[in-house]
PDB file of C-alpha atoms in Angstrom:
ATOM      1  CA  MET A   1     -61.095 -75.580 -24.042  1.00 36.00           C
ATOM      2  CA  CYS A   2     -64.599 -75.693 -22.702  1.00 41.00           C
ATOM      3  CA  LEU A   3     -65.040 -73.171 -19.826  1.00 38.00           C
ATOM      4  CA  LEU A   4     -66.501 -75.786 -17.519  1.00 40.00           C
ATOM      5  CA  CYS A   5     -63.445 -78.017 -17.856  1.00 42.00           C
ATOM      6  CA  GLY A   6     -61.017 -75.597 -16.448  1.00 42.00           C
ATOM      7  CA  ASP A   7     -57.409 -74.603 -17.514  1.00 42.00           C
ATOM      8  CA  ALA A   8     -55.347 -77.389 -18.987  1.00 40.00           C
ATOM      9  CA  SER A   9     -52.112 -75.124 -19.225  1.00 38.00           C
ATOM     10  CA  PHE A  10     -50.616 -76.698 -16.109  1.00 41.00           C
ATOM     11  CA  GLY A  11     -50.917 -80.270 -17.613  1.00 44.00           C
ATOM     12  CA  TRP A  12     -54.083 -81.124 -15.968  1.00 50.00           C
ATOM     13  CA  HIS A  13     -57.742 -79.804 -15.986  1.00 69.00           C
ATOM     14  CA  ALA A  14     -59.174 -77.922 -13.199  1.00 89.00           C
ATOM     15  CA  ILE A  15     -61.170 -79.666 -10.385  1.00 94.00           C
ATOM     16  CA  ALA A  16     -64.399 -78.240  -9.368  1.00 93.00           C
ATOM     17  CA  MET A  17     -67.550 -78.924  -7.554  1.00 94.00           C
ATOM     18  CA  THR A  18     -70.642 -80.078  -9.724  1.00 94.00           C
ATOM     19  CA  GLU A  19     -74.259 -81.390  -8.674  1.00 95.00           C
ATOM     20  CA  ARG A  20     -76.181 -84.160 -10.426  1.00 96.00           C
ATOM     21  CA  PRO A  21     -80.006 -84.167  -9.624  1.00 96.00           C
ATOM     22  CA  ALA A  22     -81.790 -87.235  -8.735  1.00 96.00           C
ATOM     23  CA  HIS A  23     -82.022 -89.442 -11.847  1.00 95.00           C
ATOM     24  CA  ARG A  24     -82.764 -92.973 -13.067  1.00 96.00           C
ATOM     25  CA  LEU A  25     -80.051 -94.952 -14.968  1.00 97.00           C
ATOM     26  CA  ALA A  26     -80.673 -97.982 -17.214  1.00 97.00           C
ATOM     27  CA  GLY A  27     -77.745-100.205 -18.064  1.00 97.00           C
ATOM     28  CA  LEU A  28     -75.425-102.985 -17.448  1.00 98.00           C
ATOM     29  CA  TRP A  29     -73.588-104.578 -14.521  1.00 98.00           C
ATOM     30  CA  TRP A  30     -69.873-105.684 -14.747  1.00 97.00           C
ATOM     31  CA  GLU A  31     -67.920-107.508 -11.941  1.00 97.00           C
ATOM     32  CA  GLY A  32     -64.197-108.219 -11.879  1.00 96.00           C
ATOM     33  CA  THR A  33     -60.938-107.032 -10.634  1.00 95.00           C
ATOM     34  CA  HIS A  34     -59.477-103.348 -10.985  1.00 90.00           C
ATOM     35  CA  ALA A  35     -56.822-104.656 -13.118  1.00 91.00           C
ATOM     36  CA  GLN A  36     -59.504-106.333 -15.563  1.00 94.00           C
ATOM     37  CA  ALA A  37     -61.199-102.965 -15.542  1.00 92.00           C
ATOM     38  CA  ALA A  38     -57.851-101.077 -16.342  1.00 87.00           C
ATOM     39  CA  GLY A  39     -57.166-103.520 -18.963  1.00 89.00           C
ATOM     40  CA  GLY A  40     -60.578-102.735 -20.918  1.00 90.00           C
ATOM     41  CA  ALA A  41     -62.979-105.272 -19.398  1.00 94.00           C
ATOM     42  CA  THR A  42     -65.756-102.805 -18.916  1.00 95.00           C
ATOM     43  CA  ARG A  43     -65.501-101.977 -22.754  1.00 94.00           C
ATOM     44  CA  ALA A  44     -68.302-104.529 -23.831  1.00 95.00           C
ATOM     45  CA  ALA A  45     -70.699-103.222 -21.306  1.00 96.00           C
ATOM     46  CA  LEU A  46     -69.953 -99.654 -22.465  1.00 96.00           C
ATOM     47  CA  ALA A  47     -70.323-100.540 -25.839  1.00 96.00           C
ATOM     48  CA  ALA A  48     -73.510-102.153 -25.509  1.00 96.00           C
ATOM     49  CA  VAL A  49     -74.939 -99.330 -23.662  1.00 97.00           C
ATOM     50  CA  LYS A  50     -73.701 -96.692 -26.218  1.00 96.00           C
ATOM     51  CA  ASP A  51     -75.357 -98.798 -28.928  1.00 95.00           C
ATOM     52  CA  VAL A  52     -78.782 -98.523 -27.000  1.00 94.00           C
ATOM     53  CA  SER A  53     -77.910 -94.793 -26.627  1.00 94.00           C
ATOM     54  CA  ASP A  54     -77.230 -94.407 -30.408  1.00 93.00           C
ATOM     55  CA  SER A  55     -80.305 -96.042 -31.184  1.00 91.00           C
ATOM     56  CA  ARG A  56     -82.759 -93.730 -29.286  1.00 87.00           C
ATOM     57  CA  ASP A  57     -84.640 -90.973 -30.881  1.00 82.00           C
ATOM     58  CA  ALA A  58     -83.961 -88.166 -28.551  1.00 77.00           C
ATOM     59  CA  LEU A  59     -83.218 -84.368 -29.146  1.00 77.00           C
ATOM     60  CA  TRP A  60     -80.765 -84.675 -26.006  1.00 84.00           C
ATOM     61  CA  LYS A  61     -78.646 -87.626 -25.387  1.00 88.00           C
ATOM     62  CA  SER A  62     -77.635 -88.539 -21.820  1.00 91.00           C
ATOM     63  CA  PRO A  63     -73.977 -89.163 -21.146  1.00 96.00           C
ATOM     64  CA  ILE A  64     -72.958 -92.458 -20.731  1.00 97.00           C
ATOM     65  CA  VAL A  65     -72.420 -92.863 -16.974  1.00 98.00           C
ATOM     66  CA  GLY A  66     -70.240 -95.404 -15.270  1.00 97.00           C
ATOM     67  CA  LEU A  67     -70.573 -95.909 -11.504  1.00 98.00           C
ATOM     68  CA  SER A  68     -68.085 -98.001  -9.525  1.00 96.00           C
ATOM     69  CA  TRP A  69     -67.764 -99.596  -6.116  1.00 95.00           C
ATOM     70  CA  SER A  70     -64.499-101.516  -4.941  1.00 91.00           C
ATOM     71  CA  GLN A  71     -65.288-104.783  -3.159  1.00 90.00           C
ATOM     72  CA  GLY A  72     -62.558-106.454  -1.101  1.00 86.00           C
ATOM     73  CA  ALA A  73     -58.879-106.365  -1.810  1.00 87.00           C
ATOM     74  CA  ASP A  74     -59.129-106.137  -5.675  1.00 88.00           C
ATOM     75  CA  GLY A  75     -62.873-106.533  -6.474  1.00 94.00           C
ATOM     76  CA  LEU A  76     -64.777-104.078  -8.459  1.00 95.00           C
ATOM     77  CA  ARG A  77     -68.412-103.758  -9.097  1.00 97.00           C
ATOM     78  CA  TYR A  78     -69.444-101.347 -12.220  1.00 97.00           C
ATOM     79  CA  PHE A  79     -72.621-100.067 -13.730  1.00 98.00           C
ATOM     80  CA  CYS A  80     -72.874 -98.241 -16.860  1.00 97.00           C
ATOM     81  CA  GLY A  81     -76.057 -96.874 -18.108  1.00 97.00           C
ATOM     82  CA  ILE A  82     -77.815 -93.866 -19.512  1.00 97.00           C
ATOM     83  CA  ALA A  83     -80.172 -91.433 -17.886  1.00 95.00           C
ATOM     84  CA  ILE A  84     -84.002 -92.479 -18.730  1.00 93.00           C
ATOM     85  CA  GLU A  85     -87.328 -91.331 -17.935  1.00 88.00           C
ATOM     86  CA  ALA A  86     -89.315 -93.389 -15.477  1.00 83.00           C
ATOM     87  CA  GLU A  87     -91.766 -94.867 -18.138  1.00 85.00           C
ATOM     88  CA  GLU A  88     -89.086 -95.293 -20.893  1.00 87.00           C
ATOM     89  CA  ALA A  89     -88.743 -98.801 -22.303  1.00 88.00           C
ATOM     90  CA  VAL A  90     -85.146-100.353 -21.951  1.00 91.00           C
ATOM     91  CA  PRO A  91     -83.820-103.553 -23.191  1.00 93.00           C
ATOM     92  CA  ASP A  92     -84.752-106.669 -20.933  1.00 94.00           C
ATOM     93  CA  VAL A  93     -81.036-107.361 -20.159  1.00 96.00           C
ATOM     94  CA  PHE A  94     -80.731-103.743 -18.572  1.00 97.00           C
ATOM     95  CA  SER A  95     -80.960-103.027 -15.071  1.00 97.00           C
ATOM     96  CA  ILE A  96     -82.197 -99.758 -13.392  1.00 96.00           C
ATOM     97  CA  VAL A  97     -80.334 -97.691 -10.789  1.00 96.00           C
ATOM     98  CA  ASP A  98     -82.143 -94.868  -8.997  1.00 96.00           C
ATOM     99  CA  LEU A  99     -79.633 -92.242  -7.855  1.00 96.00           C
ATOM    100  CA  PRO A 100     -80.379 -89.427  -5.352  1.00 96.00           C
ATOM    101  CA  SER A 101     -79.212 -85.775  -5.978  1.00 96.00           C
ATOM    102  CA  MET A 102     -75.498 -85.937  -5.308  1.00 96.00           C
ATOM    103  CA  GLU A 103     -72.512 -83.485  -5.034  1.00 96.00           C
ATOM    104  CA  PHE A 104     -69.266 -84.399  -6.795  1.00 96.00           C
ATOM    105  CA  ALA A 105     -65.620 -83.105  -7.149  1.00 96.00           C
ATOM    106  CA  GLY A 106     -64.862 -83.463 -10.767  1.00 95.00           C
ATOM    107  CA  SER A 107     -62.478 -82.878 -13.456  1.00 95.00           C
ATOM    108  CA  TRP A 108     -62.258 -83.522 -17.408  1.00 95.00           C
ATOM    109  CA  HIS A 109     -59.699 -86.199 -18.178  1.00 94.00           C
ATOM    110  CA  GLY A 110     -58.675 -85.881 -21.958  1.00 92.00           C
ATOM    111  CA  PRO A 111     -56.818 -88.344 -24.144  1.00 90.00           C
ATOM    112  CA  ASP A 112     -53.491 -86.879 -23.446  1.00 89.00           C
ATOM    113  CA  ASP A 113     -54.125 -86.594 -19.616  1.00 88.00           C
ATOM    114  CA  GLY A 114     -52.117 -89.865 -18.852  1.00 85.00           C
ATOM    115  CA  ASP A 115     -53.306 -92.397 -16.230  1.00 87.00           C
ATOM    116  CA  VAL A 116     -56.717 -92.213 -15.080  1.00 89.00           C
ATOM    117  CA  VAL A 117     -55.726 -93.615 -11.478  1.00 88.00           C
ATOM    118  CA  SER A 118     -53.182 -90.873 -10.986  1.00 91.00           C
ATOM    119  CA  HIS A 119     -55.923 -88.124 -12.023  1.00 93.00           C
ATOM    120  CA  LEU A 120     -58.232 -89.598  -9.519  1.00 92.00           C
ATOM    121  CA  GLY A 121     -55.485 -89.277  -6.839  1.00 92.00           C
ATOM    122  CA  ARG A 122     -55.188 -85.437  -7.700  1.00 93.00           C
ATOM    123  CA  ILE A 123     -58.947 -85.109  -7.026  1.00 95.00           C
ATOM    124  CA  LEU A 124     -58.702 -86.947  -3.665  1.00 93.00           C
ATOM    125  CA  GLU A 125     -55.932 -84.633  -2.736  1.00 93.00           C
ATOM    126  CA  TRP A 126     -57.854 -81.650  -3.823  1.00 93.00           C
ATOM    127  CA  LEU A 127     -60.725 -82.859  -1.711  1.00 92.00           C
ATOM    128  CA  ARG A 128     -58.556 -83.020   1.409  1.00 90.00           C
ATOM    129  CA  LEU A 129     -57.183 -79.546   0.816  1.00 90.00           C
ATOM    130  CA  GLN A 130     -60.783 -78.264   0.434  1.00 89.00           C
ATOM    131  CA  GLY A 131     -61.849 -79.878   3.792  1.00 89.00           C
ATOM    132  CA  LEU A 132     -64.074 -82.229   1.914  1.00 91.00           C
ATOM    133  CA  ALA A 133     -64.688 -85.874   2.471  1.00 92.00           C
ATOM    134  CA  TRP A 134     -65.281 -88.435  -0.213  1.00 93.00           C
ATOM    135  CA  ASP A 135     -68.436 -90.197   0.357  1.00 94.00           C
ATOM    136  CA  GLY A 136     -68.960 -93.611  -1.005  1.00 92.00           C
ATOM    137  CA  THR A 137     -72.442 -94.022   0.179  1.00 92.00           C
ATOM    138  CA  HIS A 138     -74.157 -94.390  -3.348  1.00 94.00           C
ATOM    139  CA  CYS A 139     -71.293 -95.047  -5.382  1.00 96.00           C
ATOM    140  CA  GLN A 140     -67.243 -94.599  -5.115  1.00 95.00           C
ATOM    141  CA  GLN A 141     -66.803 -93.047  -8.369  1.00 96.00           C
ATOM    142  CA  ARG A 142     -68.786 -91.659 -11.283  1.00 98.00           C
ATOM    143  CA  GLU A 143     -67.635 -91.268 -14.838  1.00 97.00           C
ATOM    144  CA  GLU A 144     -69.347 -89.504 -17.572  1.00 97.00           C
ATOM    145  CA  TYR A 145     -68.516 -90.081 -21.257  1.00 96.00           C
ATOM    146  CA  ALA A 146     -69.966 -88.168 -24.195  1.00 95.00           C
ATOM    147  CA  PRO A 147     -72.739 -90.022 -26.087  1.00 94.00           C
ATOM    148  CA  ASP A 148     -70.441 -90.249 -29.101  1.00 93.00           C
ATOM    149  CA  VAL A 149     -67.417 -91.420 -27.222  1.00 94.00           C
ATOM    150  CA  ASP A 150     -64.968 -93.181 -29.281  1.00 94.00           C
ATOM    151  CA  LEU A 151     -64.459 -96.445 -27.181  1.00 93.00           C
ATOM    152  CA  ASP A 152     -61.375 -97.412 -29.198  1.00 92.00           C
ATOM    153  CA  ALA A 153     -59.491 -93.920 -28.346  1.00 92.00           C
ATOM    154  CA  PRO A 154     -57.608 -93.187 -25.335  1.00 90.00           C
ATOM    155  CA  PRO A 155     -59.955 -92.342 -22.368  1.00 89.00           C
ATOM    156  CA  ALA A 156     -61.857 -89.040 -22.638  1.00 93.00           C
ATOM    157  CA  LEU A 157     -64.257 -88.501 -19.715  1.00 95.00           C
ATOM    158  CA  ARG A 158     -65.345 -86.571 -16.754  1.00 96.00           C
ATOM    159  CA  LEU A 159     -63.911 -88.186 -13.437  1.00 96.00           C
ATOM    160  CA  MET A 160     -66.117 -87.577 -10.425  1.00 97.00           C
ATOM    161  CA  LEU A 161     -65.910 -88.444  -6.759  1.00 97.00           C
ATOM    162  CA  PRO A 162     -68.977 -88.099  -4.675  1.00 97.00           C
ATOM    163  CA  VAL A 163     -68.276 -85.676  -1.574  1.00 95.00           C
ATOM    164  CA  THR A 164     -69.740 -84.646   1.636  1.00 88.00           C
ATOM    165  CA  ARG A 165     -68.902 -81.270   3.400  1.00 75.00           C
ATOM    166  CA  THR A 166     -67.907 -82.512   6.762  1.00 63.00           C
ATOM    167  CA  LEU A 167     -64.389 -81.158   7.435  1.00 52.00           C
ATOM    168  CA  GLU A 168     -62.737 -77.898   7.643  1.00 57.00           C
ATOM    169  CA  PRO A 169     -60.271 -76.746   4.993  1.00 55.00           C
ATOM    170  CA  ARG A 170     -56.691 -77.484   5.187  1.00 56.00           C
ATOM    171  CA  ASP A 171     -53.480 -75.600   4.280  1.00 56.00           C
ATOM    172  CA  ALA A 172     -51.383 -77.057   1.410  1.00 53.00           C
TER     173      ALA A 172
END
């Protein structure tokens, strides 16, 4: 068990605060419904970004980052990409997203950890108990996949919700 991922002895991984510095992502957009995304419709975009990541000649490889925004009752807008340098060339079909420095509540979700949506619900409850607010200003959710992720295996990723420190902690 990675020390950064927390203790999984309770059936779930620890939730902790983490920061991401400002960075630029290059990748692909996908739009559809939450049900389509849960059914694997974002997989093609993730696979295409992974292929570009695999082809890069770099000592360090960026995690594959997924950002999502809910739209309307069941709509979802999703971007997946990899961190790049400002001058780095990317495929013509890729879009660029510049993100500011952000703070997140995050938790590792392993292949045996069940439903991703339920896991996000535990993170939301943790936020409430910590007196933190979910901040969807720049994205509503961030996912980070290892560069060598097996997209045919059950999901293994870091789930992250952007936060703002505006509330007082609450009792459980």
